[in-house]
Short mmCIF file of C-alpha atoms in Angstrom, two decimals:
data_model
loop_
_atom_site.label_atom_id
_atom_site.label_comp_id
_atom_site.label_asym_id
_atom_site.label_seq_id
_atom_site.Cartn_x
_atom_site.Cartn_y
_atom_site.Cartn_z
CA UNK A 1 0.00 0.00 0.00
CA UNK A 2 1.11 3.53 -0.65
CA UNK A 3 1.60 5.89 2.16
CA UNK A 4 -1.41 7.93 3.14
CA UNK A 5 0.23 11.17 2.13
CA UNK A 6 0.72 10.07 -1.40
CA UNK A 7 -2.82 8.68 -1.62
CA UNK A 8 -4.34 11.95 -0.49
CA UNK A 9 -2.22 13.81 -2.96
CA UNK A 10 -3.41 11.58 -5.73
CA UNK A 11 -7.02 12.14 -4.76
CA UNK A 12 -6.52 15.85 -4.73
CA UNK A 13 -4.80 15.69 -8.07
CA UNK A 14 -7.63 13.59 -9.49
CA UNK A 15 -10.25 15.94 -8.18
CA UNK A 16 -8.34 18.83 -9.58
CA UNK A 17 -8.14 17.17 -12.94
CA UNK A 18 -11.86 16.39 -12.89
CA UNK A 19 -12.60 19.99 -11.94
CA UNK A 20 -10.42 21.29 -14.72
CA UNK A 21 -12.12 18.92 -17.16
CA UNK A 22 -15.56 20.04 -16.09
CA UNK A 23 -14.48 23.66 -16.17
CA UNK A 24 -13.07 23.28 -19.64
CA UNK A 25 -16.18 21.47 -20.83
CA UNK A 26 -18.38 24.12 -19.24
CA UNK A 27 -16.38 26.90 -20.81
CA UNK A 28 -16.66 25.20 -24.16
CA UNK A 29 -20.37 24.85 -23.69
CA UNK A 30 -20.62 28.48 -22.68
CA UNK A 31 -18.67 29.52 -25.74
CA UNK A 32 -20.82 27.31 -27.96
CA UNK A 33 -23.98 28.63 -26.37
CA UNK A 34 -22.81 32.23 -26.78
CA UNK A 35 -21.87 31.55 -30.38
CA UNK A 36 -25.26 29.96 -31.00
CA UNK A 37 -27.02 32.89 -29.40
CA UNK A 38 -25.01 35.36 -31.43
CA UNK A 39 -25.64 33.38 -34.61
CA UNK A 40 -29.35 33.21 -33.83
CA UNK A 41 -29.40 36.95 -33.15
CA UNK A 42 -27.61 37.66 -36.41
CA UNK A 43 -29.99 35.35 -38.27
CA UNK A 44 -32.96 36.98 -36.64
CA UNK A 45 -31.60 40.41 -37.51
CA UNK A 46 -31.11 39.35 -41.11
CA UNK A 47 -34.63 37.95 -41.21
CA UNK A 48 -36.07 41.16 -39.77
CA UNK A 49 -34.18 43.28 -42.28
CA UNK A 50 -35.28 40.98 -45.10
CA UNK A 51 -38.90 41.19 -43.91
CA UNK A 52 -38.64 44.98 -43.67
CA UNK A 53 -37.22 45.10 -47.21
CA UNK A 54 -40.04 42.90 -48.46
CA UNK A 55 -42.62 45.13 -46.77
CA UNK A 56 -41.04 48.20 -48.35
CA UNK A 57 -41.09 46.57 -51.76
CA UNK A 58 -44.66 45.46 -51.21
CA UNK A 59 -45.71 49.02 -50.37
CA UNK A 60 -43.92 50.28 -53.46
CA UNK A 61 -45.62 47.66 -55.61
CA UNK A 62 -49.01 48.50 -54.12
CA UNK A 63 -48.45 52.20 -54.84
CA UNK A 64 -47.37 51.39 -58.39
CA UNK A 65 -50.37 49.10 -58.78
CA UNK A 66 -52.72 51.90 -57.70
CA UNK A 67 -51.08 54.31 -60.16
CA UNK A 68 -51.18 51.77 -62.99
CA UNK A 69 -54.82 50.94 -62.24
CA UNK A 70 -55.70 54.64 -62.44
CA UNK A 71 -53.79 54.90 -65.74
CA UNK A 72 -55.57 51.79 -67.00
CA UNK A 73 -58.95 53.30 -66.14
CA UNK A 74 -58.04 56.49 -68.02
CA UNK A 75 -56.81 54.49 -71.00
CA UNK A 76 -59.99 52.41 -71.06
CA UNK A 77 -62.07 55.59 -70.96
CA UNK A 78 -60.01 57.13 -73.75
CA UNK A 79 -60.31 53.91 -75.74
CA UNK A 80 -64.09 53.95 -75.34
CA UNK A 81 -64.25 57.60 -76.45
CA UNK A 82 -62.00 56.90 -79.43
CA UNK A 83 -64.09 53.87 -80.39
CA UNK A 84 -67.27 55.95 -80.27
CA UNK A 85 -65.65 58.72 -82.33
CA UNK A 86 -64.36 56.14 -84.79
CA UNK A 87 -67.85 54.71 -85.20
CA UNK A 88 -69.30 58.20 -85.75
CA UNK A 89 -66.61 59.02 -88.30
CA UNK A 90 -67.28 55.74 -90.10
CA UNK A 91 -70.99 56.54 -90.28
CA UNK A 92 -70.26 60.06 -91.56
CA UNK A 93 -67.84 58.64 -94.12
CA UNK A 94 -70.43 56.14 -95.33
CA UNK A 95 -73.02 58.93 -95.56
CA UNK A 96 -70.62 61.11 -97.56
CA UNK A 97 -69.75 58.20 -99.85
CA UNK A 98 -73.45 57.57 -100.47
CA UNK A 99 -74.04 61.26 -101.20
CA UNK A 100 -71.08 61.36 -103.58
CA UNK A 101 -72.32 58.20 -105.29
CA UNK A 102 -75.82 59.66 -105.65
CA UNK A 103 -74.38 62.90 -107.03
CA UNK A 104 -72.29 60.95 -109.54
CA UNK A 105 -75.29 58.87 -110.60
CA UNK A 106 -77.43 62.00 -110.89
CA UNK A 107 -74.79 63.71 -113.02
CA UNK A 108 -74.45 60.60 -115.19
CA UNK A 109 -78.21 60.58 -115.75
CA UNK A 110 -78.68 64.34 -116.20
CA UNK A 111 -75.70 64.92 -118.48
CA UNK A 112 -77.07 62.84 -121.38
CA UNK A 113 -80.53 64.35 -120.83
CA UNK A 114 -79.16 67.88 -121.02
CA UNK A 115 -77.13 67.12 -124.11
CA UNK A 116 -80.04 65.37 -125.77
CA UNK A 117 -82.31 68.30 -124.87
CA UNK A 118 -79.84 70.65 -126.53
CA UNK A 119 -79.73 68.36 -129.54
CA UNK A 120 -83.54 68.39 -129.76
CA UNK A 121 -83.60 72.18 -129.58
CA UNK A 122 -80.89 72.55 -132.21
CA UNK A 123 -82.17 69.92 -134.64
CA UNK A 124 -85.42 68.04 -134.16
CA UNK A 125 -84.90 65.42 -136.92
CA UNK A 126 -81.72 64.26 -135.21
CA UNK A 127 -83.92 62.43 -132.70
CA UNK A 128 -84.78 59.87 -135.38
CA UNK A 129 -81.26 58.46 -135.12
CA UNK A 130 -80.89 55.02 -133.48
CA UNK A 131 -80.38 54.78 -129.74
CA UNK A 132 -76.80 53.50 -130.19
CA UNK A 133 -75.84 56.92 -131.58
CA UNK A 134 -76.30 58.59 -128.22
CA UNK A 135 -74.30 55.85 -126.50
CA UNK A 136 -71.45 56.20 -129.03
CA UNK A 137 -71.38 59.98 -128.56
CA UNK A 138 -71.01 59.60 -124.78
CA UNK A 139 -68.88 56.50 -124.08
CA UNK A 140 -67.91 57.75 -120.65
CA UNK A 141 -71.46 57.43 -119.24
CA UNK A 142 -73.58 54.46 -118.43
CA UNK A 143 -74.79 52.86 -121.69
CA UNK A 144 -78.08 51.65 -120.31
CA UNK A 145 -78.99 55.03 -118.77
CA UNK A 146 -78.10 56.79 -122.04
CA UNK A 147 -80.14 54.31 -124.07
CA UNK A 148 -83.19 54.76 -121.85
CA UNK A 149 -82.83 58.54 -121.98
CA UNK A 150 -82.57 58.57 -125.77
CA UNK A 151 -85.57 56.27 -126.12
CA UNK A 152 -87.61 58.49 -123.80
CA UNK A 153 -86.76 61.59 -125.82
CA UNK A 154 -87.58 59.74 -129.04
CA UNK A 155 -90.96 58.74 -127.67
CA UNK A 156 -91.65 62.33 -126.60
CA UNK A 157 -90.60 63.61 -130.02
CA UNK A 158 -92.75 61.00 -131.80
CA UNK A 159 -95.75 61.88 -129.63
CA UNK A 160 -95.27 65.58 -130.36
CA UNK A 161 -95.00 64.90 -134.11
CA UNK A 162 -98.11 62.72 -134.02
CA UNK A 163 -99.97 65.46 -132.17
CA UNK A 164 -98.90 68.07 -134.72
CA UNK A 165 -99.87 65.81 -137.63
CA UNK A 166 -103.25 65.09 -136.09
CA UNK A 167 -103.78 68.80 -135.45
CA UNK A 168 -102.81 69.68 -139.04
CA UNK A 169 -104.90 66.87 -140.50
CA UNK A 170 -108.10 67.85 -138.68
CA UNK A 171 -108.86 70.93 -140.91
CA UNK A 172 -108.11 68.86 -144.03
CA UNK A 173 -110.49 66.13 -142.89
CA UNK A 174 -113.16 68.72 -142.13
CA UNK A 175 -112.72 70.26 -145.57
CA UNK A 176 -113.03 66.88 -147.21
CA UNK A 177 -116.20 66.16 -145.29
CA UNK A 178 -117.64 69.51 -146.38
CA UNK A 179 -116.74 68.83 -150.01
CA UNK A 180 -118.34 65.43 -149.81
CA UNK A 181 -121.50 66.97 -148.41
CA UNK A 182 -121.52 69.67 -151.09
CA UNK A 183 -120.78 72.44 -148.65
CA UNK A 184 -117.34 73.30 -149.89
CA UNK A 185 -116.18 76.81 -150.87
CA UNK A 186 -117.38 76.43 -154.49
CA UNK A 187 -120.93 75.63 -153.42
CA UNK A 188 -120.89 78.55 -150.99
CA UNK A 189 -119.77 80.91 -153.81
CA UNK A 190 -122.49 79.56 -156.09
CA UNK A 191 -125.13 80.15 -153.47
CA UNK A 192 -123.92 83.68 -152.95
CA UNK A 193 -123.96 84.36 -156.69
CA UNK A 194 -127.49 83.14 -157.05
CA UNK A 195 -128.72 85.14 -154.12
CA UNK A 196 -126.88 88.26 -155.30
CA UNK A 197 -125.07 88.76 -152.03
CA UNK A 198 -121.39 88.62 -151.30
CA UNK A 199 -119.91 86.46 -148.60
CA UNK A 200 -118.95 89.61 -146.66
CA UNK A 201 -122.60 90.59 -146.27
#
């Protein structure tokens, strides 16, 4: 057996070693705990700053969204107004095109009539020409409209000539009827000679 002094010294040395081991382990744990706490604090700080940045961006996006929505409303209103104006302008353009077309058709119809009227006034017998003559004289106008116009003027001219002939033939027919009845001018002169009176009396 070892002497008691040496045994007590060994026990003290062992206790001291155990204490140092525990102290070292505790210090390491403290350091690890402090490091963990600091790391957690830094992580939390980073998270808070990231959240704050996201909130700031979100507010900016919301403000931009409000502005863009207002701009979109104005653009939609302007688009509606422009669409309405475009529709009105299209209707006005269609109306003007119809008016221009009617004016052109009216001029195409009236121009041959005016020229044919002048031709009738200048020379009546010229109306006896065929209808194709008027169409050949005015190739720029509608052939059918010119043909109808010429035929109408020919019919009017023929009716006027027939009326004049009938009017001029009525006195001749009356004179013939009187001659047939023995009441012609010669019989009237004979009656006046026999009665001794003149026709003026």
